[in-house]
Coordinates of C-alpha atoms and ligand atoms in Angstrom, one line a residue:
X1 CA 12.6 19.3 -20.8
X2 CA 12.0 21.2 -17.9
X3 CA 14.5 20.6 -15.1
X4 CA 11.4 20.6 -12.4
X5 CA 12.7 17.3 -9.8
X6 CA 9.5 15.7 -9.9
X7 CA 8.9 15.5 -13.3
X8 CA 10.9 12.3 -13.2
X9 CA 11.5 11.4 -9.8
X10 CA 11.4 8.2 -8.3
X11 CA 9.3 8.2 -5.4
X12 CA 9.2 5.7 -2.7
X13 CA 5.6 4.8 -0.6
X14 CA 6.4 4.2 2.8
X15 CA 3.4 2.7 4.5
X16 CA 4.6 3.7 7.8
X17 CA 2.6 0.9 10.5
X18 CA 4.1 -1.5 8.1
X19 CA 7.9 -0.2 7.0
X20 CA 9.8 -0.1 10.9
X21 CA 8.9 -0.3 14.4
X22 CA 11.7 1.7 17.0
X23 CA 9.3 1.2 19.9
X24 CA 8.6 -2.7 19.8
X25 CA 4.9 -2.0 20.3
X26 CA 4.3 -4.3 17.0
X27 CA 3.3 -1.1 14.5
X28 CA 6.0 1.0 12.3
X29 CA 6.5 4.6 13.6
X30 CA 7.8 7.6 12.8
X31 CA 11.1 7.0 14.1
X32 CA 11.5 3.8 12.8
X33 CA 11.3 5.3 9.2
X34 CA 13.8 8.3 10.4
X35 CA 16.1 5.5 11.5
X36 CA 15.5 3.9 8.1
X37 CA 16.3 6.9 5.5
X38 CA 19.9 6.1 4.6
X39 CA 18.8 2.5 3.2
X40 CA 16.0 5.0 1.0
X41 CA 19.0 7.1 0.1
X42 CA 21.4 4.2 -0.9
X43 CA 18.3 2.9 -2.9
X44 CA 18.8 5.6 -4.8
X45 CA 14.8 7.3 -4.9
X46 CA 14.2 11.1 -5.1
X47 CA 11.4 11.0 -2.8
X48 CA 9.3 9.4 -0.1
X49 CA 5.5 9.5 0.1
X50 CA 4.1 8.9 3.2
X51 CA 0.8 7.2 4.3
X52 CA -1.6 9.0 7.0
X53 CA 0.4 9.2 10.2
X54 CA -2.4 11.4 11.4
X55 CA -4.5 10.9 15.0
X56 CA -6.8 8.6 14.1
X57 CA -8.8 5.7 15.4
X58 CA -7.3 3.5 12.7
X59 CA -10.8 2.4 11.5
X60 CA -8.9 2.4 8.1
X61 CA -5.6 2.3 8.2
X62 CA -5.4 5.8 9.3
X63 CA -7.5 6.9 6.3
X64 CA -9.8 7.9 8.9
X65 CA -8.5 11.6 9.9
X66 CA -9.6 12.7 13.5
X67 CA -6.9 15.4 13.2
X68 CA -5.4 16.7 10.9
X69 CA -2.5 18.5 12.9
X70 CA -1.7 15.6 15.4
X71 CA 0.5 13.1 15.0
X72 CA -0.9 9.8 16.2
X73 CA 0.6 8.5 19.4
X74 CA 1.0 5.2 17.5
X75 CA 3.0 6.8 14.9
X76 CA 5.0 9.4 17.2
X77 CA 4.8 13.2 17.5
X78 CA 5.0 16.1 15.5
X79 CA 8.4 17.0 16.1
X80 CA 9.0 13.5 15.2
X81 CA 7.7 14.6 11.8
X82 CA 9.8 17.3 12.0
X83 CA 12.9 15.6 12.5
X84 CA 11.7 13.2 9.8
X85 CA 11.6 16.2 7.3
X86 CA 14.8 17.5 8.1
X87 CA 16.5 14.1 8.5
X88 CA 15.5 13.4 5.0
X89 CA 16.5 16.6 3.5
X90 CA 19.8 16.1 4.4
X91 CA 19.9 13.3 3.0
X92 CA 18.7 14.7 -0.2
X93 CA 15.6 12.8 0.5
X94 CA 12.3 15.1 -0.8
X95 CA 9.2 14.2 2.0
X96 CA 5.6 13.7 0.6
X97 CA 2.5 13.3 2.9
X98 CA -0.5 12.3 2.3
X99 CA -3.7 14.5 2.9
X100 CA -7.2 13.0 3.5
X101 CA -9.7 15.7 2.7
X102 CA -12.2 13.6 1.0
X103 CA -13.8 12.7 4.7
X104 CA -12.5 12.3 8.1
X105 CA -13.0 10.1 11.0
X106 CA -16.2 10.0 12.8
X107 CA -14.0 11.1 15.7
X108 CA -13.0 14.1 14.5
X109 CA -14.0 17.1 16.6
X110 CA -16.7 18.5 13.8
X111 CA -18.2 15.3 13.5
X112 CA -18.8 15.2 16.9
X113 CA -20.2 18.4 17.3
X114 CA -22.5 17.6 14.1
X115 CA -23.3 14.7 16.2
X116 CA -24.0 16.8 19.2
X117 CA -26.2 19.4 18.2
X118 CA -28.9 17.5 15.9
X119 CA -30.6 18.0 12.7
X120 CA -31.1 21.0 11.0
X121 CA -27.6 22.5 13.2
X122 CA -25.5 24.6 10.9
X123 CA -22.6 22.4 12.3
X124 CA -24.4 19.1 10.2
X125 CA -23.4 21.6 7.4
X126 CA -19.7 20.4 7.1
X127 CA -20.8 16.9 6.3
X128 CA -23.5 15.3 4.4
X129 CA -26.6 15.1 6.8
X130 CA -30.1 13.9 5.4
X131 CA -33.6 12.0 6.4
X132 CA -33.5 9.0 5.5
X133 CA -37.2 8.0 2.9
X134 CA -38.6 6.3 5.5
X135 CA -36.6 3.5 7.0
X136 CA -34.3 3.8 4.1
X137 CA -31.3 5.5 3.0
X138 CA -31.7 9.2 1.3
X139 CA -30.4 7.7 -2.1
X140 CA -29.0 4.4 -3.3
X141 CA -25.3 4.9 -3.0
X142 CA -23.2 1.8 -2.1
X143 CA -20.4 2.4 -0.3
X144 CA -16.6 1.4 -1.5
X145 CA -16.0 -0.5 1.6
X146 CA -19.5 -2.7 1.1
X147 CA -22.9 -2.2 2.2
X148 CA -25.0 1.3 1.8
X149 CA -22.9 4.3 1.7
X150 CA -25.4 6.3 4.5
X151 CA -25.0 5.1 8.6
X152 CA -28.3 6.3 10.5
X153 CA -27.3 8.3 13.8
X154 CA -30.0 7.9 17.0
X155 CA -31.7 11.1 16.1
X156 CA -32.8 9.4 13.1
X157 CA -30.6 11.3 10.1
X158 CA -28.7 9.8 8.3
X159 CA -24.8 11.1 7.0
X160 CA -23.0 9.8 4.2
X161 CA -19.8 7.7 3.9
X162 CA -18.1 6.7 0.4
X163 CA -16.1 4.8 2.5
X164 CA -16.2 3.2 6.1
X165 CA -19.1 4.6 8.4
X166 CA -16.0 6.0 11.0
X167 CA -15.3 8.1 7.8
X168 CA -17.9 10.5 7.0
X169 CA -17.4 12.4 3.8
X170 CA -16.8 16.5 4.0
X171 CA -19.6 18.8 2.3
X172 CA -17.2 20.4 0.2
X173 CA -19.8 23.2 -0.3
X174 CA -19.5 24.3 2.8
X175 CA -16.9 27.0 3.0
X176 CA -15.6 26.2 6.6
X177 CA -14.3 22.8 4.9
X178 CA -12.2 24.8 2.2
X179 CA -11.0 27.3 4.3
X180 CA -10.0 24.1 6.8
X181 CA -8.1 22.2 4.4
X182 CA -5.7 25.5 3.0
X183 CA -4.6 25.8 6.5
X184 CA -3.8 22.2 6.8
X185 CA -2.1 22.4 3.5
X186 CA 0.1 25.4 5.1
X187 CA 0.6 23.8 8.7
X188 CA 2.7 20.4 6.6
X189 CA 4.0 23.3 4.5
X190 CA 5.4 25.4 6.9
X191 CA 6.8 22.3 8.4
X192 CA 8.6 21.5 5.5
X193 CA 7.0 19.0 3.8
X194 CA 7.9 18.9 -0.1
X195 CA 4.2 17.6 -1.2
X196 CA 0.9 15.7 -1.0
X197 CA -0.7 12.5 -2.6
X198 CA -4.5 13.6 -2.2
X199 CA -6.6 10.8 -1.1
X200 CA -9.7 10.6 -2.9
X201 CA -9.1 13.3 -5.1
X202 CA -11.9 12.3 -7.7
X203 CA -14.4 12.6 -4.8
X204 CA -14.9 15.7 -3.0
X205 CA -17.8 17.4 -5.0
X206 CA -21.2 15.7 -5.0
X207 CA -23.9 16.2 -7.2
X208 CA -26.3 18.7 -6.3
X209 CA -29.3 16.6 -4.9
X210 CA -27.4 13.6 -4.1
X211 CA -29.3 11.9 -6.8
X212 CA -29.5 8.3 -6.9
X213 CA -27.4 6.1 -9.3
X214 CA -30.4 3.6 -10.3
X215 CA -29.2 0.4 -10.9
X216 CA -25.0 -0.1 -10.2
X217 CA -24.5 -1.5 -7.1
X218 CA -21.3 -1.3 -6.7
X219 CA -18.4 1.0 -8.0
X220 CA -16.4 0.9 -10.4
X221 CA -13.5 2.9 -10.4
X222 CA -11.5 2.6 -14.0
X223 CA -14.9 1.7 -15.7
X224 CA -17.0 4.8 -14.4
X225 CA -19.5 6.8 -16.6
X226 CA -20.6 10.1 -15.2
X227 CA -21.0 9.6 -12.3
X228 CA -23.1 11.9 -9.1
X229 CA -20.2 11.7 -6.3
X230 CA -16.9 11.1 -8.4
X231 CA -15.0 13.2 -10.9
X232 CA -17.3 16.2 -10.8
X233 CA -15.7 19.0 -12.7
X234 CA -16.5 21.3 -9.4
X235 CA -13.1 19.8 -7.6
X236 CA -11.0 21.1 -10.7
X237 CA -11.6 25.2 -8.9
X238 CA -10.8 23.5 -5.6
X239 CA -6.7 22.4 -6.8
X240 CA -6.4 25.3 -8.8
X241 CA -7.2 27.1 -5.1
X242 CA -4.5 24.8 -3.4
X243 CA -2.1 24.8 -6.6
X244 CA -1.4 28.5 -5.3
X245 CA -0.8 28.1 -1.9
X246 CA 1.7 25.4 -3.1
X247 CA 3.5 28.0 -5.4
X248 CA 3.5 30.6 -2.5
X249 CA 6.2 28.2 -0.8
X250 CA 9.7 27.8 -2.1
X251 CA 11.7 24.7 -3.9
X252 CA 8.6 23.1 -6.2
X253 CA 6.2 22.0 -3.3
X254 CA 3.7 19.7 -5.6
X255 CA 0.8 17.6 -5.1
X256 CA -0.4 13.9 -7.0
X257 CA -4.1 13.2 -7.5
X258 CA -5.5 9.5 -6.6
X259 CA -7.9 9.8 -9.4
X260 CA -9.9 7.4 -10.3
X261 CA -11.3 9.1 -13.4
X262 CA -13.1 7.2 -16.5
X263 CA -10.5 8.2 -19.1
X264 CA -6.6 9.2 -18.9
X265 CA -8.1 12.5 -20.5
X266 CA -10.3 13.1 -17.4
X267 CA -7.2 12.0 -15.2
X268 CA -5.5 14.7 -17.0
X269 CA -7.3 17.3 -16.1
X270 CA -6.3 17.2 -12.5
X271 CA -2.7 17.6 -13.7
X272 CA -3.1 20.9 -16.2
X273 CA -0.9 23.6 -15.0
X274 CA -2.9 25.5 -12.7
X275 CA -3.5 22.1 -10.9
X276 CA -2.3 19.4 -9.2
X277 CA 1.5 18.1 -10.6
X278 CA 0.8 14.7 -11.2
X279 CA -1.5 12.1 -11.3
X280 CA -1.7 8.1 -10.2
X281 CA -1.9 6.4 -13.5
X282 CA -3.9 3.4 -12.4
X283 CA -4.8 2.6 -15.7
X284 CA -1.5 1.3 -15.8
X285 CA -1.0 -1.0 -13.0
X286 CA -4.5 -2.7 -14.3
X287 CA -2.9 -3.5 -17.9
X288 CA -2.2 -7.1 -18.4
X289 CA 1.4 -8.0 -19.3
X290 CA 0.8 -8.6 -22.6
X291 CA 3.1 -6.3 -25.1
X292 CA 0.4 -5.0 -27.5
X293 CA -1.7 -3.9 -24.1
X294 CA 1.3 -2.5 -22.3
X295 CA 2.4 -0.4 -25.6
X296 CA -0.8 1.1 -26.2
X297 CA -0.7 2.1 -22.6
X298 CA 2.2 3.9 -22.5
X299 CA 1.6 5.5 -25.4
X300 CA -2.4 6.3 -24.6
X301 CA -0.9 7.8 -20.9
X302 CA 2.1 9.7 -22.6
X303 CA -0.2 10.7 -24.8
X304 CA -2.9 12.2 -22.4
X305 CA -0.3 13.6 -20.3
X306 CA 1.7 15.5 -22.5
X307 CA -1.7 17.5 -23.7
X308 CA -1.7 19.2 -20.5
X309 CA 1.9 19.4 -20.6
X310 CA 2.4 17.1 -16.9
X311 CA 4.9 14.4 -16.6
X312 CA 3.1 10.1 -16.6
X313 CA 3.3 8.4 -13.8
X314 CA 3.8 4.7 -13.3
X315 CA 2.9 2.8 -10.5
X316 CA 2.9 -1.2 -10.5
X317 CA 1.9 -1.6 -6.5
X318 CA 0.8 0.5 -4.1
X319 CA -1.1 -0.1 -0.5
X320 CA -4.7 -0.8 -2.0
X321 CA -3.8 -3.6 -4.7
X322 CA -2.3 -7.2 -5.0
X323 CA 1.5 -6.8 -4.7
X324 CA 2.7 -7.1 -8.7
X325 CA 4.8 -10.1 -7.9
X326 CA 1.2 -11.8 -8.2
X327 CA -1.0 -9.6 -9.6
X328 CA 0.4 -9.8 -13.0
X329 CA 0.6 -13.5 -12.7
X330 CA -3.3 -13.3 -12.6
X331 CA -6.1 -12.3 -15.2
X332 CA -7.2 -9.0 -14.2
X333 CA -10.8 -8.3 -16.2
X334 CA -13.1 -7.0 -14.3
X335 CA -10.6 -6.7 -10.6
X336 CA -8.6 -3.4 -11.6
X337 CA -6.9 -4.2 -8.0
X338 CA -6.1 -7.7 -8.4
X339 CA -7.8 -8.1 -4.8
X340 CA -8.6 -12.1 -4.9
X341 CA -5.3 -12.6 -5.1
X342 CA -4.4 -16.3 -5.2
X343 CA -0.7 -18.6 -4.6
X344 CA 1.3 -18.0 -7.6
X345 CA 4.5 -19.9 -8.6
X346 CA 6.8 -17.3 -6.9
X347 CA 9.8 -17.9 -8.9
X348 CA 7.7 -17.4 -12.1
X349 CA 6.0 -14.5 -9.9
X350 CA 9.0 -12.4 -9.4
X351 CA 10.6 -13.0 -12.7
X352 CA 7.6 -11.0 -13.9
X353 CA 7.7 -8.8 -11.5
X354 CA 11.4 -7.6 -12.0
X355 CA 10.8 -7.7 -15.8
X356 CA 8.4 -5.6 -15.3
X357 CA 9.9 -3.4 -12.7
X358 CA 12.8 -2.6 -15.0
X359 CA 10.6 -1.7 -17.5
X360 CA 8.6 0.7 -15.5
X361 CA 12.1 2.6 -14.7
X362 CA 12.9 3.1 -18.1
X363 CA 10.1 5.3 -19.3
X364 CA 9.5 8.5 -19.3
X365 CA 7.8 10.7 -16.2
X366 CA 8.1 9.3 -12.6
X367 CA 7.8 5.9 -11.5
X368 CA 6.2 5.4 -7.5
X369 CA 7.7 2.2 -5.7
X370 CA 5.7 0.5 -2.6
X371 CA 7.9 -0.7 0.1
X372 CA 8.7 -4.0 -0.6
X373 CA 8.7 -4.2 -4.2
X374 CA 12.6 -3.4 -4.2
X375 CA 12.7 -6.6 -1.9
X376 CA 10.5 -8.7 -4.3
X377 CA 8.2 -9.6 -1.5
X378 CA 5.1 -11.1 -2.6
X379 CA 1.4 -10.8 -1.7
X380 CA 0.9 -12.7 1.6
X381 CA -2.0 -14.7 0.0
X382 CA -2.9 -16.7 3.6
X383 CA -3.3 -14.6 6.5
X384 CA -6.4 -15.9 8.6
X385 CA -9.3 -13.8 8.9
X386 CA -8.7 -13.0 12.7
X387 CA -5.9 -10.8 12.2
X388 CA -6.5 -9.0 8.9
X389 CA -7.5 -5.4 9.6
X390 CA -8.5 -3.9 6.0
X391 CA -12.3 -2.8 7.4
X392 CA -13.6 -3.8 3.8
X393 CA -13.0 -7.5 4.8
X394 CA -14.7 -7.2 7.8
X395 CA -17.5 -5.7 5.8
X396 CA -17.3 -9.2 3.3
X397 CA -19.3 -7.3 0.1
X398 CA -16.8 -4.9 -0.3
X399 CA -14.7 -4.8 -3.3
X400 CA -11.0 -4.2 -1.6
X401 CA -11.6 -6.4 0.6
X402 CA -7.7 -8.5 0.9
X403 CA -5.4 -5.8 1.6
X404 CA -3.9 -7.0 4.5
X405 CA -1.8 -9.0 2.0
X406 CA 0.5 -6.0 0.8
X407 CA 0.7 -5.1 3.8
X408 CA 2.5 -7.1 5.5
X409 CA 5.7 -5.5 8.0
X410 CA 9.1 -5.2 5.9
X411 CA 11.9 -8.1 6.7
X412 CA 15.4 -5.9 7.8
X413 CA 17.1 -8.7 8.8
X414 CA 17.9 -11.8 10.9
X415 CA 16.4 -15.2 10.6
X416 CA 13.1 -14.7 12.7
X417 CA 10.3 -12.7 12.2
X418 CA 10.1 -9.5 12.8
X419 CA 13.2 -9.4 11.1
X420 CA 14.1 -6.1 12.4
X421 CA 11.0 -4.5 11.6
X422 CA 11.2 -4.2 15.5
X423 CA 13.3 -5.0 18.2
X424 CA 14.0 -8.6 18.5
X425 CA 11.0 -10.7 20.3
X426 CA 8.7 -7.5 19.7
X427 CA 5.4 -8.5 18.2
X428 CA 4.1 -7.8 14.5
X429 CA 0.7 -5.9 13.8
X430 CA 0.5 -8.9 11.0
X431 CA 2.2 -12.0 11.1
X432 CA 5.4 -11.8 8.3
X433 CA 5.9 -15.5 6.7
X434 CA 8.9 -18.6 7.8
X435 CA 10.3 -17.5 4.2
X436 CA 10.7 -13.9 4.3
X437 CA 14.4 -15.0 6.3
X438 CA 15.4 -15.2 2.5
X439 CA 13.9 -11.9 1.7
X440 CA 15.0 -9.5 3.6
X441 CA 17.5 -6.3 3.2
X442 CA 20.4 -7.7 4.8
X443 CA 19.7 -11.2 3.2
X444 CA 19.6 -9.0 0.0
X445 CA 22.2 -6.5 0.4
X446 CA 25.6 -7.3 -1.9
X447 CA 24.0 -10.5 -3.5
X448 CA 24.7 -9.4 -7.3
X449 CA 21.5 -11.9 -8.1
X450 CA 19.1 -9.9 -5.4
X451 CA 16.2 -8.0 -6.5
X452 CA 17.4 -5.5 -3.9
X453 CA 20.5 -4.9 -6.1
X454 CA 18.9 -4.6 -9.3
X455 CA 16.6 -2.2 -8.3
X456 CA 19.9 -0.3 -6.8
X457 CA 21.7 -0.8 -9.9
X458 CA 18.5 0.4 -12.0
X459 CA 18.1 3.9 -10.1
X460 CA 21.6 4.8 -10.4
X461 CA 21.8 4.0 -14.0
X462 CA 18.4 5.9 -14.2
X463 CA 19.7 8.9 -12.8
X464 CA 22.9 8.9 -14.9
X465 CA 21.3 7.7 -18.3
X466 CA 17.8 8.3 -18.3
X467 CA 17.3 12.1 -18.7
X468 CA 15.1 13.0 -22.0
X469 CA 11.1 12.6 -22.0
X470 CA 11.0 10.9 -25.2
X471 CA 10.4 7.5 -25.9
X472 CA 11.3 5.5 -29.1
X473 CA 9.0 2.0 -30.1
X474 CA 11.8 -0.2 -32.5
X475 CA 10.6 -3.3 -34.4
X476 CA 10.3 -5.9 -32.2
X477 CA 9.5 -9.9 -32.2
X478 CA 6.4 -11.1 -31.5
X479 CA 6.0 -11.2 -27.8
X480 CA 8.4 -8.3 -27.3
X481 CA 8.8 -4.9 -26.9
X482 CA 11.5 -2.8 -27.5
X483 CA 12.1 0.9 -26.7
X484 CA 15.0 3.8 -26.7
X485 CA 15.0 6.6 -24.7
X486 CA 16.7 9.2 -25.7
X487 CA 19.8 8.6 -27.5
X488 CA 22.2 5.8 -25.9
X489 CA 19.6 3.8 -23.8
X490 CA 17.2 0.8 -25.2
X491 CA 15.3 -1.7 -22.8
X492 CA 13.9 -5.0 -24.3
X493 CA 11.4 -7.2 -22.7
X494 CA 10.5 -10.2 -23.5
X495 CA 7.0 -10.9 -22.8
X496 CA 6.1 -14.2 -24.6
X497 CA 6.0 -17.5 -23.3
X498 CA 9.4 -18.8 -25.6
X499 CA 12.8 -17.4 -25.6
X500 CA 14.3 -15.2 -27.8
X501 CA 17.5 -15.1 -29.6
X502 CA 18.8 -11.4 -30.8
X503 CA 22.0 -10.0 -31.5
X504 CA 23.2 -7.4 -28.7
X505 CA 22.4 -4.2 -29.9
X506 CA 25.1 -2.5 -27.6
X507 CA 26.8 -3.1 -23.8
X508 CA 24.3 -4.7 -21.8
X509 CA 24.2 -2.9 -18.7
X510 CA 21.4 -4.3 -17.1
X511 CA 19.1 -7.4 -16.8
X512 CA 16.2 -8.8 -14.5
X513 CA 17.4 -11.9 -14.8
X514 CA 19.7 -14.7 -16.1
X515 CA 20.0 -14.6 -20.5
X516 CA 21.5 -17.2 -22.0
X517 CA 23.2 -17.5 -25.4
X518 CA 26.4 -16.3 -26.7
X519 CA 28.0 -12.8 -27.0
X520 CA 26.8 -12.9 -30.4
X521 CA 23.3 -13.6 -30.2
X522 CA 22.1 -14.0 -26.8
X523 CA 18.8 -15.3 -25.7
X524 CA 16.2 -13.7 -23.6
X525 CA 14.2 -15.9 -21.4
X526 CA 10.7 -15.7 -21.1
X527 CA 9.8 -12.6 -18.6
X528 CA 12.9 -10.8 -18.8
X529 CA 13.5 -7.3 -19.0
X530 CA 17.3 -5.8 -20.3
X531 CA 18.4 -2.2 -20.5
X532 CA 21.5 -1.8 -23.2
X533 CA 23.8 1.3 -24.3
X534 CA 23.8 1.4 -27.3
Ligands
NOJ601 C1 -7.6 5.5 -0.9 C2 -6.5 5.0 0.0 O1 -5.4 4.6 -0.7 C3 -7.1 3.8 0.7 O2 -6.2 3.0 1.5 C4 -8.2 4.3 1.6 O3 -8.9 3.2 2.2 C5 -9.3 5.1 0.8 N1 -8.6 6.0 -0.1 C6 -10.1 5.8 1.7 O4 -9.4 6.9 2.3

């Protein structure tokens, strides 16, 4: 196996208005996170991915780019993001940042300007500007937020937005836009940043002709056929472009695809060597925790993967789904995202949850953690409609509509909120619950029971024990899955509803929760996940 660091790192998402506030105004910042990265470090992850910190209106979250080499006031400064970098090298920390090119914010200065001077201005060029057929849109595209996918401007054209209308998508024909986004890719690169997650990746070539869909109304991401706007073969040439610059720079700079692509195979293809490094595997997070799905799974993504010769990913929770301490309480079919997420038991919640947490960290590849999930937070299922931001709420049709819920500022400490998310008294962009007291780092920290310390104990055990790319399926009972990696290491989980009574196949080194029985045959509880030597 190659020894490449990200071909099994363990990479941490820090949502950054959501993971620590140093100014009090409410929203996390740059700082905060820079004041934050020894508690990454003693957590024991290779990396961090940041979301957008980039100026932006905030119409989405700052998924709406207005520039692309500002930091947002809100967030801090560049040298913030400087400091940031370094701060986290020395720590052995690796930096990832996330790069929007998909479409920008309506206030970004070409938009404007395409705004500006009117139709048929080579400056429309950058972004998709059309007549409308009459009073309608030019074709039939919904957007992924809800409602038509085209906004009309007061000139009467129309421009197109996959997502929010303060987002308008990029013409990726258009050569200015290319040439744009390699000297954006070199501005974070020169600055030191050790990657990208590419936002959209599936979406940046349209057909030709914008032609409409017919009869979907909505989008489907996991369950897409060909389709006119996503997962066009032309955006292959555009990471091959961008998979050189990346090499020009020293240490393994790499790059991981949000693609939403029909098949794992089609995900591949982002990830073959000339191309991006890796891959979300959202087929993944959408499997049901059931053993015969979750084994065909892993074996369909190694599988599709190892074709092209590029490590899996495994992701269980992210910033755009249901947190998993309640998603995989809930059937999934048909709601890849889990995004009408209801009250679960939490105690049966977050057994599941760490079951299934410890088996993500024992396969193969490299597993991406959300803020949070190391605390066991779950989806904040009741925040009133007044103070949820997500814009695809406010636009009610849309299909991510709830998630505020994952959102939710970290708990650092102390027995009222914000819980050191900012200084004491200092507001909260969204209100953290009365029972996140119990939750939080320094509630967590020490307490050999905490989720905290398992997922501690799990990446330093990972790091030590986990080192081949090969994974073993051994007989298991029904309900169960069992697996070695490599020689020495074997994680069972027990799935099914009853317990489960084995002999230990070796020196337990790790559970996700309490297993009863004797040292001769112990028993498994229902939902629980346990790594052995053997
Ligand atoms: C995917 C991001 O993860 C999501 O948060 C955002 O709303 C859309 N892309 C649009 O940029």
């Amino acid at each position: 196996m190659s020894d490449s660091w990200w071909r099994s790192a363990v990479i941490y998402q820090v949502y950054p208005r959501s993971f620590a506030d140093a100014n009090g105004d409410g929203v996390g910042d740059l700082p905060g996170i820079r004041s934050r990265l020894p508690y990454l470090r003693d957590l024991g992850v290779d990396a961090v991915w940041l979301s957008p910190f980039y100026l932006s209106p905030q119409a989405d979250a700052g998924y709406d780019v207005a520039d692309y080499r500002v930091v947002d006031p809100l967030f801090g400064t560049v040298d913030d993001a400087r400091g940031l970098v370094t701060d986290a090298h020395e720590l052995g920390l690796r930096v990832i940042v996330d790069l929007v090119p998909n479409h920008s914010s309506d206030q970004h200065e070409w938009f404007k300007q395409a705004l500006r001077e009117g139709p048929g201005s080579p400056l429309r060029e950058r972004y998709h500007f059309r007549d409308g057929r009459g009073d309608l849109p030019p074709n039939d595209w919904p957007s992924i937020f809800g409602g038509p996918a085209w906004t009309r401007v007061p000139d009467g054209q129309w421009y197109l937005h996959l997502f929010a209308p303060e987002q308008p998508d990029f013409n990726w024909d258009h050569p200015a836009v290319a040439d744009e986004f390699r000297t954006i890719l070199r501005f974070w690169l020169d600055l030191g940043v050790d990657g990208f997650r590419i936002d959209v990746a599936h979406g940046l070539v349209k057909e030709a002709g914008l032609p409409d869909l017919g009869h979907q109304t909505e989008w489907h991401l996991l369950d897409v056929g060909e389709s006119p706007c996503f997962d066009r073969d032309g955006v292959h040439e555009i990471y091959r472009s961008w998979r050189r610059i990346l090499d020009e720079y020293p240490g393994e700079r790499i790059a991981v695809a949000e693609a939403w692509a029909p098949t794992l195979d089609r995900v591949a293809d982002y990830v073959r060597p000339d191309e991006l490094h890796q891959a979300f595997n959202f087929s993944y997070l959408a499997t049901p925790w059931e053993p015969a799905a979750q084994r065909a799974m892993i074996d369909a993504s190694l599988a599709a993967m190892s074709r092209v010769g590029a490590p899996t990913t495994w992701t269980l929770s992210n910033h755009d789904v249901v947190r998993h301490t309640n998603r995989l309480m809930q059937d999934l079919s048909g709601d890849v995202a889990g995004r009408r997420s209801t009250e679960v038991d939490p105690v049966a919640g977050l057994r599941r949850a760490r079951a299934a947490s410890l088996l993500l960290l024992a396969l193969p590849g490299s597993a991406y953690l959300y803020q949070g999930e190391e605390l066991g937070l779950p989806e904040v299922v009741d925040l009133p409609p007044e103070v949820r931001q997500d814009p695809a709420f406010h636009r009610a049709t849309g299909q991510d509509g709830y998630r505020d819920g994952c959102r939710v500022p970290l708990p650092w400490s102390g027995s009222t909120a914000p819980y050191g998310f900012g200084p004491d008294g200092a507001p909260c962009w969204l209100p953290q619950p009365d029972s996140w007291a119990a939750l939080s780092v320094e509630a967590q920290d020490g307490d050999p029971g905490s989720t905290l310390t398992m997922y501690r104990d799990a990446l330093a055990l990972r790091r030590k024990l986990l080192t081949g790319d090969t994974l073993t399926w051994r007989d298991a009972p029904a309900g169960m899955l069992i697996l070695d990696r490599g020689p020495g290491f074997r994680c069972t989980v027990n799935m099914g509803a009853a317990p489960v009574r084995l002999t230990p196949p070796g020196e337990l080194l790790l559970a996700s929760g309490e297993i009863g029985g004797t040292p001769d045959e112990i028993e498994l509880p229902p939902d629980t996940t346990v790594w052995w030597q053997i």
